[in-house]
Backbone as a chain_set.jsonl record, in Angstrom:
{"seq": "MQAMIEASFRPVEFALGPPENVSVLCPVHKVEKCADCDVDYAGLNRLSRTLHTNTNLRCPPPPNLVNKQLTQAVTNTKEEGNALFKGGLYDKAIQRYTMAANVATQRAPWEHQALLREELATVLSNRAAAYLEAGDYIASLVDAEVVIQLRRNWSKGYFRKAKVLVKMDRKSEAKEAIQVGLAFDPDNKVCSSVRLLVCAHLNFVPGTARRTRTNRFLPRQERVQ", "coords": {"N": [[175.234, 54.855, 87.505], [178.035, 53.54, 88.412], [179.119, 56.534, 87.713], [178.859, 57.652, 90.134], [179.052, 56.838, 92.037], [181.851, 56.515, 92.101], [181.96, 59.574, 92.288], [181.394, 60.425, 94.531], [182.888, 58.952, 96.036], [185.673, 58.903, 98.681], [188.444, 59.101, 99.751], [189.501, 57.496, 102.674], [192.117, 57.648, 106.219], [192.586, 55.496, 108.578], [193.911, 53.39, 110.852], [194.387, 50.164, 112.449], [193.178, 48.195, 114.598], [193.615, 46.065, 117.722], [191.551, 43.703, 118.565], [193.235, 41.362, 117.088], [193.785, 42.886, 114.211], [191.633, 43.809, 113.587], [189.589, 45.732, 114.636], [188.833, 49.51, 113.643], [190.658, 51.866, 113.91], [190.89, 55.7, 114.527], [193.523, 56.919, 113.085], [195.376, 59.087, 114.447], [194.998, 59.026, 116.845], [194.355, 57.013, 117.505], [191.948, 55.796, 118.766], [188.569, 54.791, 118.071], [186.474, 55.999, 118.15], [186.91, 59.231, 117.829], [186.364, 63.029, 118.3], [188.256, 64.31, 117.766], [189.106, 64.167, 114.941], [187.071, 63.555, 113.624], [185.037, 61.514, 113.204], [183.438, 57.624, 113.832], [183.794, 55.195, 114.625], [182.459, 53.141, 116.202], [180.333, 51.626, 115.89], [180.683, 50.518, 113.274], [182.992, 48.749, 114.499], [181.802, 46.902, 116.585], [179.931, 45.62, 114.153], [181.847, 44.703, 113.18], [183.348, 42.735, 115.231], [181.2, 41.222, 115.729], [180.915, 39.365, 113.875], [183.968, 38.422, 113.206], [183.417, 36.374, 115.746], [181.935, 35.186, 115.264], [182.417, 32.455, 113.162], [181.142, 30.912, 111.459], [179.216, 32.188, 110.569], [176.175, 33.53, 108.002], [176.665, 35.459, 105.074], [174.254, 38.09, 104.14], [173.435, 37.518, 107.786], [170.528, 35.209, 107.993], [167.161, 36.622, 108.67], [165.782, 35.716, 111.114], [167.348, 35.886, 113.186], [168.864, 34.424, 116.326], [170.334, 35.979, 119.092], [170.999, 33.893, 121.794], [172.626, 33.357, 123.99], [173.479, 36.053, 124.361], [170.551, 37.036, 125.132], [169.966, 35.207, 127.47], [172.147, 36.731, 129.065], [171.2, 38.933, 129.071], [168.299, 38.269, 130.848], [169.605, 37.183, 132.484], [171.015, 39.129, 134.147], [169.046, 40.767, 134.529], [167.559, 39.724, 136.765], [169.054, 39.38, 138.29], [169.332, 42.11, 139.647], [165.947, 42.29, 140.337], [166.166, 40.647, 142.391], [168.209, 41.63, 143.885], [166.041, 44.525, 144.065], [163.89, 43.291, 145.614], [164.855, 43.312, 147.939], [165.188, 45.654, 148.766], [167.826, 46.974, 148.396], [168.583, 49.433, 146.423], [169.685, 51.012, 145.237], [171.589, 49.348, 144.62], [170.189, 47.151, 142.545], [169.517, 49.38, 140.392], [171.849, 49.737, 139.424], [172.481, 47.229, 138.418], [170.295, 46.709, 136.343], [170.739, 49.159, 134.17], [173.033, 47.739, 133.848], [172.283, 45.734, 132.331], [170.466, 46.553, 130.711], [172.32, 47.629, 128.922], [173.714, 45.274, 127.809], [171.367, 44.201, 126.314], [172.052, 46.224, 124.27], [173.743, 45.71, 122.719], [172.877, 44.243, 120.909], [172.86, 42.495, 117.668], [172.95, 44.39, 113.852], [171.188, 42.748, 112.7], [169.388, 41.479, 113.995], [166.002, 41.164, 115.672], [163.96, 43.731, 115.632], [161.543, 44.173, 117.396], [162.312, 42.896, 119.722], [164.418, 43.326, 120.609], [163.542, 46.173, 121.347], [161.421, 45.077, 123.217], [162.645, 43.96, 125.215], [164.431, 46.144, 126.493], [162.302, 47.87, 127.369], [161.426, 46.436, 128.896], [163.489, 46.104, 130.897], [163.74, 48.276, 131.53], [161.937, 49.568, 132.658], [161.12, 48.363, 134.836], [164.019, 49.626, 136.28], [162.645, 52.504, 136.223], [160.956, 51.735, 138.319], [162.825, 51.153, 141.059], [164.223, 53.449, 141.025], [162.541, 55.448, 141.694], [161.846, 54.111, 144.171], [164.268, 54.869, 145.78], [163.924, 57.399, 145.448], [164.854, 58.829, 143.51], [163.017, 61.224, 141.491], [163.129, 61.97, 138.907], [164.848, 60.976, 137.552], [163.518, 58.378, 137.28], [160.65, 59.482, 136.361], [162.394, 59.64, 133.612], [163.122, 57.276, 131.928], [160.534, 55.823, 132.459], [159.31, 57.174, 130.718], [160.826, 56.663, 128.361], [160.363, 54.14, 128.39], [157.688, 53.732, 127.794], [158.055, 55.063, 124.853], [159.34, 53.328, 124.092], [157.796, 50.91, 123.456], [154.306, 51.015, 123.179], [152.109, 50.39, 123.429], [152.448, 49.333, 125.855], [150.592, 49.192, 128.637], [152.658, 49.163, 131.48], [154.323, 51.074, 131.031], [152.696, 53.191, 131.583], [151.9, 52.895, 133.488], [154.227, 52.839, 135.465], [154.508, 55.904, 134.639], [152.403, 57.215, 135.875], [152.59, 56.409, 138.396], [154.981, 57.902, 139.421], [154.391, 60.492, 138.882], [152.248, 61.385, 140.183], [153.557, 61.225, 143.147], [155.502, 63.981, 142.451], [153.506, 65.046, 142.903], [152.318, 66.063, 140.958], [149.361, 65.898, 139.739], [147.176, 65.931, 137.558], [148.438, 65.401, 135.363], [149.29, 62.763, 136.071], [146.9, 61.82, 136.406], [145.733, 61.735, 133.313], [148.408, 60.359, 132.334], [147.681, 57.71, 133.175], [144.754, 56.872, 132.312], [145.586, 56.738, 129.122], [147.121, 54.522, 129.195], [145.037, 53.133, 130.547], [143.404, 52.673, 128.526], [144.87, 51.339, 126.276], [144.825, 48.658, 127.882], [142.157, 47.779, 129.528], [141.375, 46.033, 130.818], [143.381, 46.69, 133.677], [143.752, 46.023, 136.468], [145.469, 47.035, 138.362], [146.356, 49.061, 137.17], [143.686, 50.775, 137.319], [143.293, 50.808, 139.585], [145.004, 52.738, 140.163], [144.62, 54.976, 139.654], [141.661, 55.545, 139.99], [142.96, 55.892, 142.764], [144.006, 58.803, 141.758], [141.885, 60.135, 140.748], [140.867, 60.347, 143.416], [142.938, 61.865, 144.902], [142.833, 64.727, 143.578], [140.575, 64.918, 144.15], [140.853, 65.619, 146.649], [139.478, 67.154, 149.488], [141.939, 70.343, 150.84], [142.019, 69.773, 154.939], [140.529, 67.865, 155.166], [139.491, 64.694, 156.081], [140.199, 62.205, 154.799], [140.083, 58.799, 153.406], [140.613, 56.721, 150.49], [139.503, 53.85, 149.713], [141.223, 52.739, 147.514], [144.111, 52.569, 148.597], [144.1, 49.634, 149.154], [144.56, 47.933, 147.021], [147.437, 48.183, 146.538], [150.93, 47.842, 145.692], [152.606, 47.887, 148.726], [155.213, 47.959, 147.813], [157.228, 48.578, 144.551], [156.396, 46.191, 142.315], [158.033, 44.0, 140.076], [159.754, 42.203, 136.993]], "CA": [[175.745, 54.7, 88.874], [179.653, 53.704, 89.267], [180.447, 56.939, 87.807], [177.82, 58.41, 91.194], [179.657, 56.34, 93.436], [183.238, 57.135, 92.153], [182.347, 60.752, 92.755], [181.451, 60.617, 95.351], [184.587, 57.718, 96.86], [186.352, 59.884, 99.598], [189.348, 58.115, 100.516], [189.915, 57.919, 104.708], [192.594, 57.398, 107.152], [192.496, 54.981, 109.877], [194.742, 52.251, 112.271], [193.82, 48.501, 113.056], [193.357, 48.103, 116.516], [193.289, 44.631, 118.426], [192.045, 42.211, 119.306], [193.952, 40.572, 115.225], [193.025, 44.029, 113.699], [189.75, 43.657, 113.545], [188.982, 46.998, 114.899], [189.321, 50.014, 113.228], [190.852, 53.332, 114.925], [191.322, 57.0, 114.635], [194.965, 57.334, 112.733], [195.701, 59.722, 115.137], [194.553, 58.706, 118.529], [193.925, 55.32, 117.77], [190.414, 55.305, 119.379], [187.573, 54.274, 117.347], [185.363, 57.635, 118.49], [187.766, 60.774, 118.444], [185.749, 63.439, 118.236], [188.97, 65.782, 117.046], [189.065, 63.585, 114.141], [185.68, 63.991, 113.834], [185.25, 59.68, 113.103], [182.965, 57.395, 115.011], [183.294, 53.438, 113.993], [182.28, 52.605, 117.35], [179.023, 50.294, 114.782], [181.521, 49.337, 112.378], [183.469, 48.169, 115.53], [180.313, 45.933, 116.628], [179.257, 44.484, 114.181], [183.624, 42.874, 112.927], [183.505, 42.268, 116.205], [180.157, 40.12, 116.033], [181.384, 38.268, 112.355], [185.118, 37.254, 113.516], [183.708, 35.708, 116.669], [181.325, 34.173, 114.569], [183.103, 32.037, 111.543], [180.769, 30.107, 110.348], [177.43, 33.052, 110.672], [176.307, 33.634, 106.274], [176.929, 37.099, 105.296], [174.312, 38.069, 105.37], [172.517, 36.521, 108.605], [169.166, 35.316, 108.558], [166.192, 37.625, 109.083], [165.611, 35.384, 112.485], [168.869, 34.518, 113.736], [168.983, 35.284, 117.531], [171.81, 35.546, 119.546], [170.615, 33.627, 122.466], [174.046, 33.494, 124.853], [173.199, 37.272, 124.544], [169.22, 36.563, 125.791], [170.415, 34.747, 128.721], [172.439, 37.26, 129.985], [170.546, 39.86, 129.446], [167.879, 37.739, 131.965], [169.957, 36.696, 134.507], [171.28, 40.281, 134.674], [167.928, 41.902, 134.807], [166.921, 39.644, 137.607], [170.01, 39.838, 139.645], [168.401, 43.224, 139.723], [165.304, 41.91, 141.107], [166.712, 40.582, 143.889], [168.397, 43.159, 144.945], [164.89, 45.685, 145.101], [163.248, 43.479, 146.413], [165.463, 43.205, 149.734], [165.524, 46.549, 149.255], [169.344, 47.502, 147.673], [168.111, 50.38, 145.474], [171.01, 51.599, 144.267], [172.493, 48.156, 143.591], [169.76, 47.393, 141.571], [169.572, 50.378, 139.343], [173.206, 49.199, 139.135], [172.416, 45.8, 137.368], [169.524, 47.324, 135.35], [171.896, 49.744, 133.416], [174.296, 46.851, 132.367], [171.28, 44.887, 131.816], [170.003, 47.715, 129.143], [173.642, 48.42, 127.99], [173.936, 44.547, 127.147], [170.485, 44.235, 125.275], [171.848, 47.105, 123.217], [174.618, 45.125, 121.73], [172.46, 43.144, 119.775], [173.065, 42.702, 115.678], [171.414, 45.269, 113.3], [169.992, 41.957, 111.308], [168.408, 41.076, 115.479], [164.611, 41.826, 115.079], [164.594, 45.161, 116.533], [160.986, 44.009, 118.257], [163.045, 41.585, 120.658], [165.483, 44.893, 121.498], [162.431, 46.585, 122.396], [160.472, 44.382, 124.749], [163.709, 43.798, 126.522], [164.317, 47.115, 126.924], [161.361, 48.032, 127.3], [161.355, 45.519, 130.877], [165.043, 45.973, 132.432], [164.119, 50.116, 131.38], [160.416, 49.718, 133.579], [162.223, 48.296, 136.449], [164.789, 50.348, 137.009], [162.375, 53.108, 136.722], [160.726, 51.588, 139.729], [164.043, 51.366, 141.463], [164.435, 54.997, 140.566], [161.153, 55.873, 142.576], [161.772, 53.632, 145.526], [164.749, 55.863, 146.142], [163.468, 59.032, 146.14], [165.465, 59.573, 141.972], [161.956, 60.69, 141.029], [163.512, 62.752, 137.773], [165.265, 59.338, 136.955], [162.037, 57.162, 137.359], [160.109, 59.473, 135.124], [162.686, 59.492, 132.164], [163.167, 56.334, 132.148], [158.894, 55.649, 132.185], [158.937, 58.074, 129.125], [161.956, 56.164, 127.22], [159.453, 52.886, 128.179], [155.928, 54.732, 126.271], [158.79, 54.857, 123.686], [160.023, 51.481, 123.364], [156.349, 49.66, 123.883], [153.401, 52.366, 123.258], [150.425, 49.462, 123.927], [152.105, 48.74, 127.446], [150.447, 49.376, 129.814], [152.648, 49.236, 132.388], [154.638, 52.384, 131.31], [151.515, 54.625, 131.638], [151.503, 53.407, 135.299], [155.386, 53.752, 136.0], [155.072, 57.344, 134.748], [151.815, 57.954, 136.656], [153.535, 56.979, 139.65], [156.295, 58.842, 139.652], [154.041, 61.775, 138.745], [151.861, 61.33, 141.67], [155.467, 61.628, 143.738], [156.057, 64.44, 142.05], [152.292, 66.639, 142.406], [151.749, 66.45, 139.016], [148.468, 64.608, 139.906], [146.629, 65.96, 136.478], [149.48, 64.337, 134.22], [149.257, 61.322, 135.992], [145.641, 60.948, 135.802], [145.818, 61.575, 131.843], [148.992, 59.254, 131.6], [147.394, 56.197, 133.507], [143.893, 56.911, 131.046], [146.259, 56.478, 127.899], [147.377, 53.175, 129.832], [143.756, 52.029, 130.45], [142.557, 52.807, 126.428], [145.825, 50.25, 125.723], [144.957, 47.394, 128.917], [141.29, 48.722, 130.296], [141.491, 45.468, 132.208], [144.272, 46.209, 133.577], [143.391, 45.873, 137.314], [145.677, 47.578, 139.018], [145.929, 50.677, 136.758], [142.126, 50.86, 137.293], [143.457, 51.448, 140.978], [146.19, 53.407, 140.142], [143.635, 55.744, 138.395], [140.882, 55.774, 141.371], [143.87, 56.827, 143.245], [144.93, 59.654, 141.713], [140.806, 60.962, 141.554], [141.069, 60.713, 144.76], [143.284, 62.809, 145.123], [142.711, 65.318, 142.996], [139.247, 65.583, 144.458], [140.859, 66.006, 148.303], [139.646, 69.252, 150.136], [142.951, 70.367, 152.52], [141.262, 70.351, 156.016], [139.519, 66.684, 155.357], [139.87, 63.348, 156.568], [140.291, 61.307, 153.587], [140.763, 58.161, 152.939], [140.993, 55.887, 150.358], [139.875, 52.165, 149.549], [141.828, 51.651, 146.37], [145.296, 51.756, 148.842], [144.87, 48.216, 149.642], [144.514, 46.982, 146.45], [148.185, 48.839, 145.637], [151.682, 47.388, 146.587], [153.185, 48.529, 149.004], [156.874, 48.373, 147.277], [156.503, 48.408, 143.412], [156.916, 45.219, 141.527], [159.625, 44.078, 138.067], [158.875, 41.588, 136.569]], "C": [[176.917, 54.02, 89.753], [179.567, 54.969, 89.217], [179.835, 57.847, 89.318], [178.889, 58.547, 92.222], [181.558, 56.493, 93.054], [182.872, 59.302, 92.305], [182.643, 61.592, 93.969], [182.352, 60.17, 96.71], [185.243, 59.324, 97.957], [187.433, 59.322, 100.637], [189.263, 58.502, 102.447], [191.201, 57.641, 105.236], [192.542, 56.216, 108.302], [193.743, 53.796, 110.124], [194.23, 50.779, 112.776], [194.421, 48.196, 114.23], [193.284, 46.093, 116.686], [192.109, 44.456, 118.642], [192.444, 41.706, 117.115], [193.501, 41.319, 114.426], [191.678, 44.082, 112.953], [188.989, 45.119, 113.429], [189.934, 48.601, 113.773], [189.276, 51.77, 113.95], [191.241, 55.257, 114.059], [193.391, 57.16, 114.014], [196.031, 58.097, 113.185], [195.974, 59.532, 116.176], [194.374, 57.289, 118.201], [193.211, 54.627, 118.804], [189.54, 55.083, 118.632], [185.841, 55.008, 117.368], [186.906, 58.918, 119.145], [186.584, 61.8, 117.881], [187.135, 65.244, 117.072], [189.441, 64.886, 115.343], [187.478, 63.226, 113.591], [185.338, 62.513, 113.005], [184.612, 59.283, 114.782], [182.581, 55.557, 114.577], [183.382, 52.881, 115.121], [180.832, 51.124, 116.654], [179.996, 49.456, 114.222], [182.096, 48.229, 113.681], [183.067, 47.075, 115.695], [180.326, 45.153, 115.892], [181.091, 43.217, 112.955], [183.48, 42.743, 113.677], [182.755, 40.457, 116.173], [180.953, 38.897, 114.351], [182.574, 38.059, 112.587], [184.814, 36.531, 114.54], [182.524, 34.812, 116.05], [181.275, 33.687, 113.315], [182.588, 31.555, 110.635], [178.856, 31.11, 110.258], [177.813, 33.026, 108.448], [176.204, 35.456, 106.308], [175.671, 37.239, 103.986], [173.339, 37.582, 106.116], [171.443, 36.481, 107.917], [168.517, 35.787, 109.301], [166.038, 37.179, 110.976], [166.768, 34.796, 113.102], [168.784, 35.671, 115.827], [170.352, 35.105, 118.408], [170.944, 35.241, 121.329], [171.11, 33.203, 123.694], [173.407, 35.49, 125.174], [171.903, 37.269, 125.618], [169.499, 35.87, 127.395], [171.304, 35.712, 129.744], [172.13, 38.621, 130.313], [169.684, 39.7, 130.705], [167.871, 37.627, 132.608], [170.525, 37.983, 134.733], [169.737, 40.773, 135.377], [167.717, 41.222, 136.493], [167.851, 38.449, 138.838], [169.247, 41.326, 139.981], [167.658, 43.182, 140.216], [165.531, 41.888, 142.134], [167.219, 41.533, 144.575], [167.212, 44.633, 145.476], [164.877, 44.821, 145.022], [163.838, 42.81, 147.801], [165.594, 44.192, 150.026], [166.872, 47.619, 148.783], [168.898, 48.222, 146.234], [168.992, 50.343, 144.795], [171.606, 50.543, 143.581], [171.842, 47.508, 142.348], [169.635, 47.895, 140.56], [170.807, 49.937, 138.75], [172.991, 47.978, 137.537], [170.959, 45.86, 136.318], [170.13, 48.267, 134.441], [172.385, 48.647, 132.576], [173.81, 45.712, 131.97], [171.155, 45.481, 130.681], [171.628, 47.689, 128.319], [173.649, 46.843, 127.323], [172.851, 44.277, 125.943], [170.517, 45.396, 124.291], [172.55, 46.454, 122.137], [174.031, 43.935, 120.95], [172.868, 43.285, 118.437], [172.653, 43.301, 115.209], [170.707, 44.281, 113.04], [169.13, 41.324, 112.641], [166.891, 41.748, 114.769], [164.957, 42.761, 116.527], [162.869, 45.07, 117.66], [161.632, 43.369, 119.565], [163.709, 42.42, 121.16], [164.802, 45.101, 122.248], [161.994, 45.88, 123.281], [161.645, 44.536, 126.159], [163.992, 44.272, 127.012], [164.188, 47.557, 127.746], [161.107, 47.427, 129.548], [162.748, 46.376, 131.54], [164.219, 47.779, 132.599], [162.998, 49.999, 132.972], [160.491, 49.599, 134.991], [163.002, 48.896, 137.286], [164.22, 51.923, 137.163], [161.197, 52.717, 138.336], [161.355, 51.498, 140.901], [164.571, 52.49, 141.444], [163.374, 55.454, 142.108], [161.16, 55.39, 144.157], [163.008, 54.17, 146.645], [164.91, 56.686, 145.815], [164.385, 59.546, 144.498], [163.271, 60.042, 140.93], [162.162, 61.522, 138.899], [164.342, 61.98, 137.231], [164.226, 58.438, 136.612], [161.476, 57.91, 136.377], [160.812, 59.705, 133.833], [162.651, 58.267, 132.296], [161.072, 55.552, 131.638], [158.599, 56.328, 131.132], [159.892, 56.794, 128.059], [160.822, 54.322, 127.034], [158.188, 52.812, 127.388], [156.981, 54.718, 125.297], [159.0, 53.694, 122.52], [158.876, 50.932, 123.095], [155.274, 51.201, 124.616], [152.288, 51.919, 123.725], [150.627, 49.05, 124.737], [152.248, 49.358, 127.908], [151.443, 50.102, 130.976], [154.216, 50.652, 132.444], [154.18, 53.942, 131.662], [151.845, 54.44, 133.326], [152.896, 54.111, 136.156], [155.318, 56.022, 136.008], [153.558, 57.816, 135.913], [152.362, 57.59, 138.116], [154.624, 57.343, 140.484], [155.586, 60.731, 139.311], [153.721, 62.052, 139.945], [153.455, 62.051, 142.338], [155.185, 63.332, 143.637], [154.896, 65.738, 142.507], [151.875, 67.042, 141.477], [150.336, 65.698, 139.018], [147.867, 64.32, 138.138], [147.007, 65.241, 135.742], [149.291, 63.228, 134.441], [148.004, 60.857, 136.022], [145.158, 60.927, 134.132], [146.548, 60.518, 131.553], [148.455, 57.046, 131.958], [146.089, 55.854, 132.523], [144.603, 56.288, 129.457], [146.784, 54.972, 127.726], [146.427, 52.599, 129.37], [143.343, 51.477, 128.537], [142.783, 51.978, 126.233], [145.28, 48.639, 126.329], [143.914, 48.057, 129.69], [140.951, 47.257, 131.261], [142.236, 45.592, 133.113], [143.94, 46.923, 135.285], [144.412, 47.431, 138.362], [146.146, 49.03, 138.231], [144.765, 51.362, 136.848], [142.435, 51.633, 139.453], [143.777, 52.675, 141.039], [144.956, 55.318, 140.122], [142.518, 55.923, 139.316], [141.752, 56.257, 141.946], [144.134, 58.395, 142.974], [144.151, 61.014, 141.396], [140.519, 61.309, 142.632], [141.424, 61.692, 146.045], [143.444, 64.316, 144.166], [141.286, 66.527, 143.557], [138.94, 66.034, 145.877], [140.851, 67.363, 148.792], [141.056, 69.124, 151.408], [141.695, 70.201, 153.613], [140.762, 68.634, 156.682], [140.467, 65.96, 156.157], [140.248, 62.876, 155.796], [140.877, 60.528, 153.373], [140.785, 56.986, 151.67], [140.798, 54.125, 150.099], [140.351, 51.506, 149.037], [143.547, 51.482, 147.393], [145.414, 50.274, 148.714], [144.861, 47.484, 148.608], [146.476, 47.431, 145.289], [149.571, 48.19, 146.54], [152.209, 48.246, 147.642], [155.264, 48.974, 148.504], [156.617, 48.295, 145.32], [156.973, 47.13, 142.832], [157.419, 45.276, 140.36], [159.279, 42.792, 137.925], [160.498, 41.379, 135.719]], "O": [[177.003, 53.88, 90.973], [179.805, 55.433, 90.333], [180.528, 58.834, 89.564], [179.398, 59.456, 92.878], [182.361, 56.561, 93.984], [183.809, 60.094, 92.405], [183.343, 62.534, 94.344], [182.497, 60.673, 97.824], [185.1, 60.521, 97.712], [187.353, 59.15, 101.854], [189.027, 59.516, 103.105], [191.739, 57.12, 104.259], [192.277, 56.921, 109.276], [194.432, 53.538, 109.137], [193.53, 50.76, 113.789], [195.55, 48.018, 114.686], [192.97, 45.217, 115.879], [191.556, 45.482, 119.038], [191.669, 41.896, 116.177], [192.696, 40.792, 113.658], [191.092, 44.402, 111.919], [188.185, 45.541, 112.597], [191.094, 48.682, 113.37], [188.363, 52.514, 114.307], [191.886, 55.524, 113.045], [194.286, 57.52, 114.779], [197.187, 58.062, 112.763], [197.091, 59.781, 116.632], [194.249, 56.52, 119.154], [193.432, 53.602, 119.449], [190.257, 55.523, 117.733], [184.727, 54.742, 116.917], [187.487, 59.214, 120.19], [185.865, 61.345, 116.991], [187.004, 66.252, 116.378], [190.367, 65.445, 114.756], [187.311, 62.114, 113.09], [185.503, 62.711, 111.801], [184.771, 59.739, 115.914], [181.527, 54.967, 114.342], [184.304, 52.082, 115.283], [180.666, 49.98, 117.078], [180.227, 48.263, 114.421], [181.67, 47.078, 113.778], [183.642, 46.121, 115.172], [180.596, 43.998, 116.222], [181.296, 42.107, 112.465], [182.863, 41.731, 113.343], [183.179, 39.319, 116.371], [181.336, 37.727, 114.328], [182.72, 36.979, 112.015], [185.725, 35.731, 114.754], [182.328, 33.688, 116.514], [180.512, 34.093, 112.439], [182.945, 31.509, 109.457], [177.743, 30.67, 109.969], [178.819, 32.753, 107.793], [175.854, 36.297, 107.135], [175.911, 36.656, 102.929], [172.335, 37.166, 105.538], [171.151, 37.444, 107.208], [168.766, 35.708, 110.504], [166.141, 37.993, 111.893], [167.053, 33.642, 113.418], [168.705, 36.833, 116.228], [171.188, 34.206, 118.314], [170.414, 36.16, 121.953], [170.337, 32.716, 124.519], [172.993, 35.884, 126.265], [172.125, 37.467, 126.812], [168.98, 36.405, 128.374], [171.25, 35.574, 130.966], [172.486, 39.31, 131.268], [169.87, 40.485, 131.635], [167.024, 37.697, 133.499], [170.594, 38.086, 135.958], [169.513, 41.053, 136.554], [167.705, 42.022, 137.428], [167.627, 37.51, 139.602], [168.415, 41.225, 140.883], [167.801, 43.986, 141.138], [165.282, 42.783, 142.941], [166.823, 42.125, 145.579], [167.259, 45.381, 146.452], [165.807, 44.503, 144.28], [163.29, 41.964, 148.509], [166.004, 44.424, 151.163], [166.818, 48.847, 148.849], [168.885, 47.636, 145.151], [169.111, 49.672, 143.77], [172.04, 50.558, 142.429], [172.481, 47.28, 141.321], [169.598, 47.163, 139.571], [170.817, 49.755, 137.533], [173.238, 47.981, 136.331], [170.738, 44.908, 135.57], [169.732, 47.797, 133.375], [172.333, 48.468, 131.36], [174.443, 44.81, 131.422], [171.671, 45.028, 129.659], [171.758, 47.746, 127.096], [173.584, 46.946, 126.097], [173.244, 44.142, 124.784], [169.548, 45.7, 123.595], [172.22, 46.507, 120.953], [174.612, 42.947, 120.5], [173.268, 44.406, 118.121], [171.506, 43.406, 115.644], [169.497, 44.506, 113.045], [168.152, 40.643, 112.33], [166.719, 42.485, 113.798], [165.583, 42.707, 117.585], [162.871, 45.799, 118.652], [160.966, 43.645, 120.563], [163.698, 42.392, 122.39], [164.829, 44.732, 123.422], [162.327, 46.238, 124.411], [161.604, 44.931, 127.324], [164.185, 43.875, 128.161], [164.939, 47.824, 128.685], [160.828, 47.851, 130.669], [162.79, 47.109, 132.528], [164.187, 48.359, 133.684], [163.354, 50.325, 134.104], [160.14, 50.303, 135.939], [162.959, 48.894, 138.516], [164.839, 52.697, 137.894], [160.852, 53.548, 139.175], [160.676, 51.714, 141.905], [165.673, 52.51, 141.994], [163.714, 55.679, 143.27], [160.676, 56.004, 145.108], [162.941, 54.045, 147.868], [166.07, 57.09, 145.733], [164.537, 60.763, 144.398], [162.623, 59.367, 140.131], [161.341, 61.454, 137.985], [164.677, 62.394, 136.121], [164.24, 57.799, 135.56], [161.571, 57.362, 135.279], [160.093, 59.968, 132.869], [161.783, 58.042, 133.139], [160.712, 54.958, 130.622], [157.541, 56.068, 130.559], [159.376, 56.212, 127.105], [160.635, 53.635, 126.03], [157.825, 51.985, 126.552], [156.517, 53.914, 124.489], [158.94, 53.36, 121.337], [159.041, 50.197, 122.122], [155.305, 51.921, 125.614], [151.479, 52.626, 124.327], [149.77, 48.287, 125.183], [153.206, 50.115, 128.059], [151.238, 51.245, 131.384], [154.865, 51.02, 133.423], [154.684, 55.046, 131.868], [151.995, 55.324, 134.169], [152.977, 55.073, 136.92], [155.727, 56.919, 136.746], [153.738, 58.735, 136.712], [152.545, 58.494, 138.931], [155.003, 57.182, 141.644], [156.167, 61.804, 139.479], [154.4, 62.694, 140.746], [154.126, 63.033, 142.023], [154.716, 63.931, 144.605], [155.15, 66.942, 142.507], [151.244, 68.045, 141.143], [150.24, 64.805, 138.177], [147.934, 63.259, 137.517], [146.276, 64.367, 135.275], [149.101, 62.433, 133.521], [147.78, 59.679, 135.742], [144.281, 60.146, 133.765], [146.082, 59.652, 130.812], [148.666, 55.942, 131.456], [146.125, 54.781, 131.921], [144.014, 55.421, 128.811], [146.89, 54.337, 126.677], [146.39, 51.86, 128.387], [143.148, 50.49, 127.828], [141.888, 51.187, 125.936], [145.265, 47.638, 125.612], [144.306, 48.877, 130.521], [140.335, 47.374, 132.321], [142.122, 44.612, 133.85], [143.882, 48.147, 135.406], [143.951, 48.472, 138.83], [146.239, 50.05, 138.914], [144.743, 52.538, 136.483], [141.926, 52.513, 140.147], [143.212, 53.572, 141.665], [144.935, 56.41, 140.689], [142.505, 57.151, 139.401], [141.629, 57.477, 141.842], [144.441, 59.144, 143.901], [144.773, 62.07, 141.283], [139.993, 62.38, 142.933], [140.961, 62.077, 147.118], [144.527, 64.881, 144.317], [141.018, 67.728, 143.525], [137.912, 66.485, 146.382], [141.637, 68.305, 148.686], [141.219, 68.35, 152.352], [140.54, 70.444, 153.263], [140.65, 68.228, 157.839], [141.556, 66.22, 156.669], [141.44, 63.13, 155.971], [142.065, 60.706, 153.102], [141.138, 55.959, 152.248], [141.7, 53.302, 150.251], [140.427, 50.292, 149.223], [144.24, 50.504, 147.113], [146.42, 49.686, 148.315], [145.107, 46.297, 148.823], [146.744, 47.194, 144.112], [149.488, 48.018, 147.756], [152.242, 49.448, 147.378], [156.086, 49.844, 148.792], [155.527, 47.82, 145.0], [158.197, 47.02, 142.898], [157.378, 46.259, 139.62], [158.51, 42.262, 138.726], [160.597, 40.617, 134.757]]}, "num_chains": 1, "name": "protein.A"}
C-alpha cells in the first residue's frame, strides 16, 4: 500500500493565505480557485476554516454534530424572505431565499446530509413560489425540479412544478407532476385541488364559459413555509 501511495504521489506547489495562513492558494495568482493553474482549494479551505474556528472540535468529529448557529442563520434568513414574499416584494424575497440557500450549503462535510437536503428543499421551494409570482417561470421550474431531486417523496416539489407548468401552458406535464406528488401524499388537499384544476383545463372547450369550483381551494398567492 505504501508503495502505491509513493508511486502516485505528486508534489503540489501552493501559497498560504489569510486568515492566519489557514487557507491554501495557487502560488502564482494567489486565489483558491484558479483555472489557469487548474486547482480548486475551495472545499479544502472551507474545512480548514471550520477546524480553525472550532478549536475544541474532535477529529474526526462525531457524526451527529450539528452547527446550531448555522441552522438559526438559515431559518432567520428564510423567514425574512417569507415576510418579504407576503408583502409582495418578490424580487427581494428571492434575494433572501438565495442567501439562505448559500448559508445552508456551508455545512461541514460531516454534518448529516438529510438536514442539508431538508433545508435546501424548503428554501428552494419558497424561492420557486417567489419566482412564479414574479413571472419568471423558467427559474421557478428549475427550483421545483431541484426540490424534487433533493426530496423525492415530498409532495411540495411536485406541487410547485405543476403550478408553474400550468402557467407555461404545459398542462399534460402538470397533471403528471401532481399525480406523482399525490402518490407520495394522497391526502394532500391542495395537491388534489390542483389536479382537479389541471384536469378541468385539459377538458376545457374553447368558446365556452366554464368555471371550476376547485379555484376556491387555491390561495390567491403561493404559500411559503
